[in-house]
Amino acid sequence: MDWVERTAQLRQWTRSGARAPHKPLLFLYALSRFQQDADEELRYSAVEEDLGRLLAEYGPGNRTTPAYPFHHLVSDGVWEVRTERGPGSPGTGVRELRATGAAGRLTPELRAALRREPSLFGRMARVLLDLNFPPSLHGELCEAVGLELEEAEAGVLPAARRRRDRRMREMVLTAYEYQCAFCGYDGRIGAVPVGLEAAHVRWWAFDGPDDVENGLCLCSLHHKLFDKGVLGLGEGEGEGEGEGEGEGEGHREGEGHRILVSQSFVGRSTAAREHVITLAGRPVIGPQPGIRPIAATHRSWHTGQVFHGSPRPAT
């Protein structure tokens, strides 16, 4: 059985170019959970909120329910559902799925194939991403579902190893009240934030933890510039003594943190000046009261390992 081909041929509702990413989103989520725990069953009532959030953010504008892909993905031969009564899905009714304790997971045949051939995992995930979403969303989507795509494509088997916390994005965006810590951008489509991301200060690949003290809510532009070393975090006036001693009193100006802009950055346009250069020396918008700001050790790591050269003077 060619699992990659089967993945590429998921039965999806189509009409006049309309997209229906419901099954691909559930499949990506299921692959991610398999990567974390190969034997886990996904109880509908426990994952309904996660799946609903994915559909709201990456699905079309019309409202839908995760009950539909949870039931209908079974027909593609990659997913199985059982209830407290035994094998088989009770249908697409949300109440029935909850009341019967419906739980789903990848089929036994697919789980066995993924164990035999770990590289299959990455090929299937890549097909789901390439056929259903633009490249600009791939990294963000993998983060949203908790998928380690690099490890998947390298054929790394699920094992006892450090894992990302898929709650990181939501925790950080909530802490910063859904606005960019550098510019204040807070765009939404309805109730769904758009163009806002959780940035790791100390990169995860270099032992940066998935927690709020290592995270910044940034807009897409400033996240990219922060990771490229154009922007950084510096100390402000009055910071230093007593930092990290633990009152837990977050301030809206980031506990004195200020934005660094690299002197290596060159931009002559009005946009470059307004969105980048004029940030130099501005106070960082900190997390809401009661949440600790960026830890000094993580900020120092970013300044030493990522930020380019010397900072521009405050404008």
PDB file of C-alpha atoms in Angstrom:
ATOM      1  CA  MET A   1       0.000   0.000   0.000  1.00  0.00           C
ATOM      2  CA  ASP A   2       1.387   3.422  -1.006  1.00  0.00           C
ATOM      3  CA  TRP A   3       0.661   5.573   2.028  1.00  0.00           C
ATOM      4  CA  VAL A   4       2.031   8.743   0.427  1.00  0.00           C
ATOM      5  CA  GLU A   5      -0.297   8.328  -2.548  1.00  0.00           C
ATOM      6  CA  ARG A   6      -3.210   7.643  -0.229  1.00  0.00           C
ATOM      7  CA  THR A   7      -2.347  10.810   1.687  1.00  0.00           C
ATOM      8  CA  ALA A   8      -2.332  12.803  -1.558  1.00  0.00           C
ATOM      9  CA  GLN A   9      -5.738  11.438  -2.512  1.00  0.00           C
ATOM     10  CA  LEU A  10      -7.780  12.171   0.602  1.00  0.00           C
ATOM     11  CA  ARG A  11     -11.428  12.512  -0.359  1.00  0.00           C
ATOM     12  CA  GLN A  12     -12.237  16.184   0.061  1.00  0.00           C
ATOM     13  CA  TRP A  13     -15.316  18.177  -0.790  1.00  0.00           C
ATOM     14  CA  THR A  14     -14.564  20.365  -3.807  1.00  0.00           C
ATOM     15  CA  ARG A  15     -16.604  22.814  -5.818  1.00  0.00           C
ATOM     16  CA  SER A  16     -15.534  25.774  -7.968  1.00  0.00           C
ATOM     17  CA  GLY A  17     -12.092  26.015  -6.395  1.00  0.00           C
ATOM     18  CA  ALA A  18     -13.390  25.984  -2.815  1.00  0.00           C
ATOM     19  CA  ARG A  19     -10.943  24.444  -0.358  1.00  0.00           C
ATOM     20  CA  ALA A  20     -11.722  21.945   2.373  1.00  0.00           C
ATOM     21  CA  PRO A  21      -8.642  21.425   4.551  1.00  0.00           C
ATOM     22  CA  HIS A  22     -10.596  19.727   7.346  1.00  0.00           C
ATOM     23  CA  LYS A  23      -9.235  16.213   6.812  1.00  0.00           C
ATOM     24  CA  PRO A  24      -5.640  17.367   6.136  1.00  0.00           C
ATOM     25  CA  LEU A  25      -5.661  19.394   9.359  1.00  0.00           C
ATOM     26  CA  LEU A  26      -6.902  16.433  11.402  1.00  0.00           C
ATOM     27  CA  PHE A  27      -4.397  14.143   9.673  1.00  0.00           C
ATOM     28  CA  LEU A  28      -1.498  16.519  10.428  1.00  0.00           C
ATOM     29  CA  TYR A  29      -2.656  16.764  14.027  1.00  0.00           C
ATOM     30  CA  ALA A  30      -2.876  12.970  14.282  1.00  0.00           C
ATOM     31  CA  LEU A  31       0.618  12.548  12.814  1.00  0.00           C
ATOM     32  CA  SER A  32       1.954  15.045  15.334  1.00  0.00           C
ATOM     33  CA  ARG A  33       0.360  13.210  18.229  1.00  0.00           C
ATOM     34  CA  PHE A  34       1.732   9.910  16.880  1.00  0.00           C
ATOM     35  CA  GLN A  35       5.185  11.528  16.794  1.00  0.00           C
ATOM     36  CA  GLN A  36       4.790  12.344  20.484  1.00  0.00           C
ATOM     37  CA  ASP A  37       3.123   9.105  21.583  1.00  0.00           C
ATOM     38  CA  ALA A  38       2.707   6.334  19.019  1.00  0.00           C
ATOM     39  CA  ASP A  39       0.104   4.458  21.068  1.00  0.00           C
ATOM     40  CA  GLU A  40      -2.096   7.358  22.141  1.00  0.00           C
ATOM     41  CA  GLU A  41      -5.803   7.456  21.302  1.00  0.00           C
ATOM     42  CA  LEU A  42      -7.305  10.890  20.715  1.00  0.00           C
ATOM     43  CA  ARG A  43     -10.572  11.185  22.591  1.00  0.00           C
ATOM     44  CA  TYR A  44     -12.866  13.564  20.708  1.00  0.00           C
ATOM     45  CA  SER A  45     -13.896  15.521  23.794  1.00  0.00           C
ATOM     46  CA  ALA A  46     -10.228  16.083  24.680  1.00  0.00           C
ATOM     47  CA  VAL A  47      -9.062  17.285  21.250  1.00  0.00           C
ATOM     48  CA  GLU A  48     -12.212  19.088  20.091  1.00  0.00           C
ATOM     49  CA  GLU A  49     -10.923  22.478  21.220  1.00  0.00           C
ATOM     50  CA  ASP A  50      -7.530  22.015  19.522  1.00  0.00           C
ATOM     51  CA  LEU A  51      -9.141  20.891  16.280  1.00  0.00           C
ATOM     52  CA  GLY A  52     -11.703  23.680  16.387  1.00  0.00           C
ATOM     53  CA  ARG A  53      -8.936  26.253  16.777  1.00  0.00           C
ATOM     54  CA  LEU A  54      -7.037  24.797  13.804  1.00  0.00           C
ATOM     55  CA  LEU A  55     -10.146  24.895  11.615  1.00  0.00           C
ATOM     56  CA  ALA A  56     -10.904  28.482  12.652  1.00  0.00           C
ATOM     57  CA  GLU A  57      -7.372  29.659  11.892  1.00  0.00           C
ATOM     58  CA  TYR A  58      -6.421  27.615   8.832  1.00  0.00           C
ATOM     59  CA  GLY A  59      -9.781  26.646   7.369  1.00  0.00           C
ATOM     60  CA  PRO A  60     -12.124  28.688   5.166  1.00  0.00           C
ATOM     61  CA  GLY A  61     -14.271  31.444   6.591  1.00  0.00           C
ATOM     62  CA  ASN A  62     -17.471  29.418   6.878  1.00  0.00           C
ATOM     63  CA  ARG A  63     -18.082  27.923  10.303  1.00  0.00           C
ATOM     64  CA  THR A  64     -17.680  24.172  10.685  1.00  0.00           C
ATOM     65  CA  THR A  65     -17.103  21.570  13.368  1.00  0.00           C
ATOM     66  CA  PRO A  66     -14.199  19.153  13.916  1.00  0.00           C
ATOM     67  CA  ALA A  67     -16.790  16.381  14.171  1.00  0.00           C
ATOM     68  CA  TYR A  68     -16.941  16.163  10.369  1.00  0.00           C
ATOM     69  CA  PRO A  69     -13.295  15.250   9.687  1.00  0.00           C
ATOM     70  CA  PHE A  70     -13.166  13.163  12.871  1.00  0.00           C
ATOM     71  CA  HIS A  71     -15.872  10.919  11.402  1.00  0.00           C
ATOM     72  CA  HIS A  72     -15.230  11.174   7.653  1.00  0.00           C
ATOM     73  CA  LEU A  73     -11.437  10.612   7.675  1.00  0.00           C
ATOM     74  CA  VAL A  74     -12.219   6.962   8.445  1.00  0.00           C
ATOM     75  CA  SER A  75     -13.310   6.488   4.823  1.00  0.00           C
ATOM     76  CA  ASP A  76      -9.773   7.207   3.601  1.00  0.00           C
ATOM     77  CA  GLY A  77      -8.283   4.189   5.352  1.00  0.00           C
ATOM     78  CA  VAL A  78      -5.784   6.141   7.459  1.00  0.00           C
ATOM     79  CA  TRP A  79      -7.881   6.767  10.579  1.00  0.00           C
ATOM     80  CA  GLU A  80     -10.047   4.680  12.855  1.00  0.00           C
ATOM     81  CA  VAL A  81     -12.655   5.617  15.445  1.00  0.00           C
ATOM     82  CA  ARG A  82     -14.036   3.551  18.290  1.00  0.00           C
ATOM     83  CA  THR A  83     -16.449   4.312  21.102  1.00  0.00           C
ATOM     84  CA  GLU A  84     -17.140   2.790  24.498  1.00  0.00           C
ATOM     85  CA  ARG A  85     -19.438   0.389  22.651  1.00  0.00           C
ATOM     86  CA  GLY A  86     -16.715  -0.844  20.300  1.00  0.00           C
ATOM     87  CA  PRO A  87     -15.228  -0.127  16.848  1.00  0.00           C
ATOM     88  CA  GLY A  88     -16.878   2.369  14.526  1.00  0.00           C
ATOM     89  CA  SER A  89     -17.766   6.044  14.547  1.00  0.00           C
ATOM     90  CA  PRO A  90     -21.197   7.131  15.836  1.00  0.00           C
ATOM     91  CA  GLY A  91     -21.416   9.737  13.051  1.00  0.00           C
ATOM     92  CA  THR A  92     -20.866  13.463  12.747  1.00  0.00           C
ATOM     93  CA  GLY A  93     -23.027  14.521  15.679  1.00  0.00           C
ATOM     94  CA  VAL A  94     -21.006  16.395  18.272  1.00  0.00           C
ATOM     95  CA  ARG A  95     -23.185  15.207  21.150  1.00  0.00           C
ATOM     96  CA  GLU A  96     -22.891  11.579  20.075  1.00  0.00           C
ATOM     97  CA  LEU A  97     -19.119  11.796  19.721  1.00  0.00           C
ATOM     98  CA  ARG A  98     -18.831  13.254  23.206  1.00  0.00           C
ATOM     99  CA  ALA A  99     -21.405  11.021  24.894  1.00  0.00           C
ATOM    100  CA  THR A 100     -20.032   7.751  23.488  1.00  0.00           C
ATOM    101  CA  GLY A 101     -16.428   8.527  24.413  1.00  0.00           C
ATOM    102  CA  ALA A 102     -15.414   8.427  20.742  1.00  0.00           C
ATOM    103  CA  ALA A 103     -11.647   8.230  20.242  1.00  0.00           C
ATOM    104  CA  GLY A 104      -9.609   8.113  17.051  1.00  0.00           C
ATOM    105  CA  ARG A 105      -6.083   7.341  15.935  1.00  0.00           C
ATOM    106  CA  LEU A 106      -4.144   6.261  12.877  1.00  0.00           C
ATOM    107  CA  THR A 107      -5.054   2.787  11.628  1.00  0.00           C
ATOM    108  CA  PRO A 108      -2.965  -0.164  12.863  1.00  0.00           C
ATOM    109  CA  GLU A 109      -1.581  -0.717   9.364  1.00  0.00           C
ATOM    110  CA  LEU A 110      -0.409   2.885   9.071  1.00  0.00           C
ATOM    111  CA  ARG A 111       1.082   2.892  12.565  1.00  0.00           C
ATOM    112  CA  ALA A 112       3.003  -0.273  11.724  1.00  0.00           C
ATOM    113  CA  ALA A 113       4.231   1.233   8.440  1.00  0.00           C
ATOM    114  CA  LEU A 114       5.444   4.371  10.215  1.00  0.00           C
ATOM    115  CA  ARG A 115       7.382   2.265  12.722  1.00  0.00           C
ATOM    116  CA  ARG A 116       8.983   0.179   9.945  1.00  0.00           C
ATOM    117  CA  GLU A 117       9.837   3.157   7.759  1.00  0.00           C
ATOM    118  CA  PRO A 118      10.275   6.332   9.842  1.00  0.00           C
ATOM    119  CA  SER A 119      11.007   8.503   6.778  1.00  0.00           C
ATOM    120  CA  LEU A 120       7.433   7.835   5.614  1.00  0.00           C
ATOM    121  CA  PHE A 121       6.227  10.157   8.364  1.00  0.00           C
ATOM    122  CA  GLY A 122       7.985  13.181   6.871  1.00  0.00           C
ATOM    123  CA  ARG A 123       6.914  12.398   3.308  1.00  0.00           C
ATOM    124  CA  MET A 124       3.270  12.162   4.323  1.00  0.00           C
ATOM    125  CA  ALA A 125       3.411  15.380   6.351  1.00  0.00           C
ATOM    126  CA  ARG A 126       5.092  17.193   3.471  1.00  0.00           C
ATOM    127  CA  VAL A 127       2.400  16.046   1.024  1.00  0.00           C
ATOM    128  CA  LEU A 128      -0.351  17.287   3.345  1.00  0.00           C
ATOM    129  CA  LEU A 129       1.340  20.668   3.646  1.00  0.00           C
ATOM    130  CA  ASP A 130       2.244  21.080  -0.029  1.00  0.00           C
ATOM    131  CA  LEU A 131      -1.164  20.092  -1.386  1.00  0.00           C
ATOM    132  CA  ASN A 132      -3.289  22.091   1.033  1.00  0.00           C
ATOM    133  CA  PHE A 133      -1.419  25.167   2.296  1.00  0.00           C
ATOM    134  CA  PRO A 134       0.985  27.812   0.922  1.00  0.00           C
ATOM    135  CA  PRO A 135       4.660  27.564   1.932  1.00  0.00           C
ATOM    136  CA  SER A 136       4.335  30.748   3.987  1.00  0.00           C
ATOM    137  CA  LEU A 137       2.111  28.873   6.455  1.00  0.00           C
ATOM    138  CA  HIS A 138       4.033  25.593   6.719  1.00  0.00           C
ATOM    139  CA  GLY A 139       6.259  26.493   9.662  1.00  0.00           C
ATOM    140  CA  GLU A 140       3.468  28.213  11.568  1.00  0.00           C
ATOM    141  CA  LEU A 141       1.109  25.302  10.962  1.00  0.00           C
ATOM    142  CA  CYS A 142       3.652  22.730  12.136  1.00  0.00           C
ATOM    143  CA  GLU A 143       4.107  24.772  15.303  1.00  0.00           C
ATOM    144  CA  ALA A 144       0.330  24.978  15.789  1.00  0.00           C
ATOM    145  CA  VAL A 145      -0.128  21.198  15.631  1.00  0.00           C
ATOM    146  CA  GLY A 146       3.127  20.422  17.461  1.00  0.00           C
ATOM    147  CA  LEU A 147       4.747  18.681  14.486  1.00  0.00           C
ATOM    148  CA  GLU A 148       8.540  18.302  14.352  1.00  0.00           C
ATOM    149  CA  LEU A 149       8.868  18.359  10.558  1.00  0.00           C
ATOM    150  CA  GLU A 150      12.684  18.340  10.404  1.00  0.00           C
ATOM    151  CA  GLU A 151      12.866  15.246  12.583  1.00  0.00           C
ATOM    152  CA  ALA A 152      10.040  13.673  10.610  1.00  0.00           C
ATOM    153  CA  GLU A 153      11.801  14.227   7.287  1.00  0.00           C
ATOM    154  CA  ALA A 154      15.028  12.900   8.769  1.00  0.00           C
ATOM    155  CA  GLY A 155      13.211   9.704   9.716  1.00  0.00           C
ATOM    156  CA  VAL A 156      13.599  10.019  13.493  1.00  0.00           C
ATOM    157  CA  LEU A 157      11.394   7.542  15.335  1.00  0.00           C
ATOM    158  CA  PRO A 158       9.297   8.679  18.298  1.00  0.00           C
ATOM    159  CA  ALA A 159      11.493   8.123  21.331  1.00  0.00           C
ATOM    160  CA  ALA A 160      12.328   9.459  24.738  1.00  0.00           C
ATOM    161  CA  ARG A 161      13.606  12.861  23.677  1.00  0.00           C
ATOM    162  CA  ARG A 162      12.905  16.504  24.254  1.00  0.00           C
ATOM    163  CA  ARG A 163       9.585  17.536  22.769  1.00  0.00           C
ATOM    164  CA  ARG A 164       8.062  20.879  21.892  1.00  0.00           C
ATOM    165  CA  ASP A 165       5.046  22.076  23.823  1.00  0.00           C
ATOM    166  CA  ARG A 166       2.309  22.744  21.287  1.00  0.00           C
ATOM    167  CA  ARG A 167       0.675  25.104  23.826  1.00  0.00           C
ATOM    168  CA  MET A 168       3.589  27.544  23.552  1.00  0.00           C
ATOM    169  CA  ARG A 169       1.992  29.802  20.927  1.00  0.00           C
ATOM    170  CA  GLU A 170      -1.296  30.177  22.766  1.00  0.00           C
ATOM    171  CA  MET A 171       0.439  30.775  26.116  1.00  0.00           C
ATOM    172  CA  VAL A 172       2.678  33.505  24.704  1.00  0.00           C
ATOM    173  CA  LEU A 173      -0.030  35.264  22.670  1.00  0.00           C
ATOM    174  CA  THR A 174      -2.315  35.252  25.696  1.00  0.00           C
ATOM    175  CA  ALA A 175       0.454  36.581  27.961  1.00  0.00           C
ATOM    176  CA  TYR A 176       1.019  39.518  25.601  1.00  0.00           C
ATOM    177  CA  GLU A 177      -2.712  40.019  25.067  1.00  0.00           C
ATOM    178  CA  TYR A 178      -2.480  39.309  21.350  1.00  0.00           C
ATOM    179  CA  GLN A 179      -0.313  42.247  20.356  1.00  0.00           C
ATOM    180  CA  CYS A 180       3.204  42.528  18.986  1.00  0.00           C
ATOM    181  CA  ALA A 181       5.633  43.380  21.803  1.00  0.00           C
ATOM    182  CA  PHE A 182       7.605  45.619  19.424  1.00  0.00           C
ATOM    183  CA  CYS A 183       4.968  47.564  17.467  1.00  0.00           C
ATOM    184  CA  GLY A 184       1.619  46.822  19.110  1.00  0.00           C
ATOM    185  CA  TYR A 185       0.063  45.228  16.011  1.00  0.00           C
ATOM    186  CA  ASP A 186      -3.037  43.239  17.048  1.00  0.00           C
ATOM    187  CA  GLY A 187      -4.842  42.211  13.838  1.00  0.00           C
ATOM    188  CA  ARG A 188      -7.634  39.623  13.801  1.00  0.00           C
ATOM    189  CA  ILE A 189     -10.052  38.014  11.412  1.00  0.00           C
ATOM    190  CA  GLY A 190     -13.138  37.739  13.584  1.00  0.00           C
ATOM    191  CA  ALA A 191     -11.863  36.215  16.813  1.00  0.00           C
ATOM    192  CA  VAL A 192      -8.753  34.667  15.231  1.00  0.00           C
ATOM    193  CA  PRO A 193      -5.429  36.535  15.504  1.00  0.00           C
ATOM    194  CA  VAL A 194      -3.628  36.860  12.184  1.00  0.00           C
ATOM    195  CA  GLY A 195       0.012  37.742  11.587  1.00  0.00           C
ATOM    196  CA  LEU A 196       0.963  37.197  15.248  1.00  0.00           C
ATOM    197  CA  GLU A 197       3.487  34.558  16.251  1.00  0.00           C
ATOM    198  CA  ALA A 198       5.253  33.231  19.334  1.00  0.00           C
ATOM    199  CA  ALA A 199       8.976  33.911  18.985  1.00  0.00           C
ATOM    200  CA  HIS A 200      11.547  31.967  20.995  1.00  0.00           C
ATOM    201  CA  VAL A 201      14.200  34.304  22.404  1.00  0.00           C
ATOM    202  CA  ARG A 202      16.686  31.488  23.013  1.00  0.00           C
ATOM    203  CA  TRP A 203      16.073  29.123  20.095  1.00  0.00           C
ATOM    204  CA  TRP A 204      14.497  25.775  20.880  1.00  0.00           C
ATOM    205  CA  ALA A 205      17.288  24.029  18.956  1.00  0.00           C
ATOM    206  CA  PHE A 206      19.750  25.524  21.462  1.00  0.00           C
ATOM    207  CA  ASP A 207      17.939  24.436  24.623  1.00  0.00           C
ATOM    208  CA  GLY A 208      15.460  27.294  24.702  1.00  0.00           C
ATOM    209  CA  PRO A 209      12.398  26.233  26.714  1.00  0.00           C
ATOM    210  CA  ASP A 210       8.801  26.411  25.516  1.00  0.00           C
ATOM    211  CA  ASP A 211       7.632  28.832  28.178  1.00  0.00           C
ATOM    212  CA  VAL A 212       6.534  32.431  28.488  1.00  0.00           C
ATOM    213  CA  GLU A 213       9.850  33.602  29.989  1.00  0.00           C
ATOM    214  CA  ASN A 214      11.475  32.604  26.699  1.00  0.00           C
ATOM    215  CA  GLY A 215       8.712  33.848  24.418  1.00  0.00           C
ATOM    216  CA  LEU A 216       7.664  37.087  22.766  1.00  0.00           C
ATOM    217  CA  CYS A 217       4.461  37.761  20.877  1.00  0.00           C
ATOM    218  CA  LEU A 218       5.644  39.361  17.637  1.00  0.00           C
ATOM    219  CA  CYS A 219       4.054  40.213  14.321  1.00  0.00           C
ATOM    220  CA  SER A 220       5.317  38.176  11.368  1.00  0.00           C
ATOM    221  CA  LEU A 221       7.688  40.927  10.163  1.00  0.00           C
ATOM    222  CA  HIS A 222       9.308  41.569  13.519  1.00  0.00           C
ATOM    223  CA  HIS A 223       9.549  37.841  14.292  1.00  0.00           C
ATOM    224  CA  LYS A 224      11.542  37.328  11.089  1.00  0.00           C
ATOM    225  CA  LEU A 225      13.797  40.305  11.840  1.00  0.00           C
ATOM    226  CA  PHE A 226      14.270  39.162  15.448  1.00  0.00           C
ATOM    227  CA  ASP A 227      15.353  35.689  14.288  1.00  0.00           C
ATOM    228  CA  LYS A 228      17.678  37.222  11.679  1.00  0.00           C
ATOM    229  CA  GLY A 229      19.403  39.394  14.286  1.00  0.00           C
ATOM    230  CA  VAL A 230      18.162  42.740  12.957  1.00  0.00           C
ATOM    231  CA  LEU A 231      16.192  43.280  16.168  1.00  0.00           C
ATOM    232  CA  GLY A 232      17.099  42.378  19.724  1.00  0.00           C
ATOM    233  CA  LEU A 233      16.338  43.017  23.386  1.00  0.00           C
ATOM    234  CA  GLY A 234      18.348  45.374  25.551  1.00  0.00           C
ATOM    235  CA  GLU A 235      18.208  46.515  29.153  1.00  0.00           C
ATOM    236  CA  GLY A 236      16.407  49.720  29.948  1.00  0.00           C
ATOM    237  CA  GLU A 237      16.913  52.217  32.689  1.00  0.00           C
ATOM    238  CA  GLY A 238      16.498  50.794  36.154  1.00  0.00           C
ATOM    239  CA  GLU A 239      16.839  47.166  35.107  1.00  0.00           C
ATOM    240  CA  GLY A 240      19.357  44.764  36.516  1.00  0.00           C
ATOM    241  CA  GLU A 241      19.242  44.659  40.293  1.00  0.00           C
ATOM    242  CA  GLY A 242      16.859  42.076  41.625  1.00  0.00           C
ATOM    243  CA  GLU A 243      15.833  40.746  38.227  1.00  0.00           C
ATOM    244  CA  GLY A 244      14.629  37.192  38.466  1.00  0.00           C
ATOM    245  CA  GLU A 245      14.055  37.337  42.217  1.00  0.00           C
ATOM    246  CA  GLY A 246      10.439  36.442  41.734  1.00  0.00           C
ATOM    247  CA  GLU A 247       7.701  38.852  42.679  1.00  0.00           C
ATOM    248  CA  GLY A 248       6.057  37.906  39.368  1.00  0.00           C
ATOM    249  CA  GLU A 249       4.834  41.478  38.789  1.00  0.00           C
ATOM    250  CA  GLY A 250       4.823  41.917  35.006  1.00  0.00           C
ATOM    251  CA  HIS A 251       4.785  45.495  33.689  1.00  0.00           C
ATOM    252  CA  ARG A 252       3.434  46.653  30.350  1.00  0.00           C
ATOM    253  CA  GLU A 253       6.833  48.049  29.422  1.00  0.00           C
ATOM    254  CA  GLY A 254       8.623  44.733  29.609  1.00  0.00           C
ATOM    255  CA  GLU A 255      10.452  45.229  32.925  1.00  0.00           C
ATOM    256  CA  GLY A 256      12.645  47.914  31.321  1.00  0.00           C
ATOM    257  CA  HIS A 257      13.528  45.937  28.187  1.00  0.00           C
ATOM    258  CA  ARG A 258      14.129  48.090  25.143  1.00  0.00           C
ATOM    259  CA  ILE A 259      14.259  47.229  21.462  1.00  0.00           C
ATOM    260  CA  LEU A 260      17.659  46.985  19.807  1.00  0.00           C
ATOM    261  CA  VAL A 261      18.021  47.682  16.090  1.00  0.00           C
ATOM    262  CA  SER A 262      21.262  46.561  14.454  1.00  0.00           C
ATOM    263  CA  GLN A 263      23.494  49.177  12.862  1.00  0.00           C
ATOM    264  CA  SER A 264      24.077  46.594  10.134  1.00  0.00           C
ATOM    265  CA  PHE A 265      20.492  46.994   8.969  1.00  0.00           C
ATOM    266  CA  VAL A 266      20.073  49.374   6.034  1.00  0.00           C
ATOM    267  CA  GLY A 267      16.713  50.569   4.789  1.00  0.00           C
ATOM    268  CA  ARG A 268      16.095  53.830   2.932  1.00  0.00           C
ATOM    269  CA  SER A 269      12.366  53.510   2.309  1.00  0.00           C
ATOM    270  CA  THR A 270       9.708  55.097   4.458  1.00  0.00           C
ATOM    271  CA  ALA A 271       8.476  51.612   5.354  1.00  0.00           C
ATOM    272  CA  ALA A 272      11.938  50.514   6.558  1.00  0.00           C
ATOM    273  CA  ARG A 273      12.269  53.623   8.689  1.00  0.00           C
ATOM    274  CA  GLU A 274       8.784  53.450  10.176  1.00  0.00           C
ATOM    275  CA  HIS A 275       8.637  49.698  10.822  1.00  0.00           C
ATOM    276  CA  VAL A 276      12.259  49.022  11.806  1.00  0.00           C
ATOM    277  CA  ILE A 277      14.684  51.906  12.329  1.00  0.00           C
ATOM    278  CA  THR A 278      12.390  54.012  14.511  1.00  0.00           C
ATOM    279  CA  LEU A 279      12.001  51.081  16.920  1.00  0.00           C
ATOM    280  CA  ALA A 280      15.529  51.691  18.244  1.00  0.00           C
ATOM    281  CA  GLY A 281      15.417  52.335  21.982  1.00  0.00           C
ATOM    282  CA  ARG A 282      11.656  51.984  22.308  1.00  0.00           C
ATOM    283  CA  PRO A 283      10.358  50.136  25.374  1.00  0.00           C
ATOM    284  CA  VAL A 284       9.152  46.598  24.743  1.00  0.00           C
ATOM    285  CA  ILE A 285       5.451  46.050  25.438  1.00  0.00           C
ATOM    286  CA  GLY A 286       5.618  43.549  28.274  1.00  0.00           C
ATOM    287  CA  PRO A 287       3.289  40.734  29.284  1.00  0.00           C
ATOM    288  CA  GLN A 288       0.147  41.366  31.274  1.00  0.00           C
ATOM    289  CA  PRO A 289       0.485  41.894  35.051  1.00  0.00           C
ATOM    290  CA  GLY A 290       1.292  38.744  36.984  1.00  0.00           C
ATOM    291  CA  ILE A 291       3.337  37.153  34.173  1.00  0.00           C
ATOM    292  CA  ARG A 292       7.106  37.233  34.263  1.00  0.00           C
ATOM    293  CA  PRO A 293       8.935  38.952  31.386  1.00  0.00           C
ATOM    294  CA  ILE A 294      11.804  37.518  29.353  1.00  0.00           C
ATOM    295  CA  ALA A 295      14.449  35.898  31.544  1.00  0.00           C
ATOM    296  CA  ALA A 296      17.816  37.662  31.488  1.00  0.00           C
ATOM    297  CA  THR A 297      19.682  34.463  30.546  1.00  0.00           C
ATOM    298  CA  HIS A 298      17.571  34.000  27.409  1.00  0.00           C
ATOM    299  CA  ARG A 299      17.873  37.662  26.438  1.00  0.00           C
ATOM    300  CA  SER A 300      21.660  37.521  26.881  1.00  0.00           C
ATOM    301  CA  TRP A 301      21.862  34.403  24.706  1.00  0.00           C
ATOM    302  CA  HIS A 302      19.964  36.123  21.874  1.00  0.00           C
ATOM    303  CA  THR A 303      22.129  39.245  22.130  1.00  0.00           C
ATOM    304  CA  GLY A 304      25.337  37.212  21.994  1.00  0.00           C
ATOM    305  CA  GLN A 305      24.345  34.539  19.480  1.00  0.00           C
ATOM    306  CA  VAL A 306      21.807  36.129  17.137  1.00  0.00           C
ATOM    307  CA  PHE A 307      21.839  39.923  17.234  1.00  0.00           C
ATOM    308  CA  HIS A 308      24.132  41.450  14.602  1.00  0.00           C
ATOM    309  CA  GLY A 309      26.824  43.895  15.686  1.00  0.00           C
ATOM    310  CA  SER A 310      26.128  47.050  17.649  1.00  0.00           C
ATOM    311  CA  PRO A 311      22.705  48.612  18.232  1.00  0.00           C
ATOM    312  CA  ARG A 312      21.637  51.922  16.731  1.00  0.00           C
ATOM    313  CA  PRO A 313      21.200  54.815  19.158  1.00  0.00           C
ATOM    314  CA  ALA A 314      17.639  55.545  20.224  1.00  0.00           C
ATOM    315  CA  THR A 315      15.748  57.731  17.756  1.00  0.00           C
TER     316      THR A 315
END
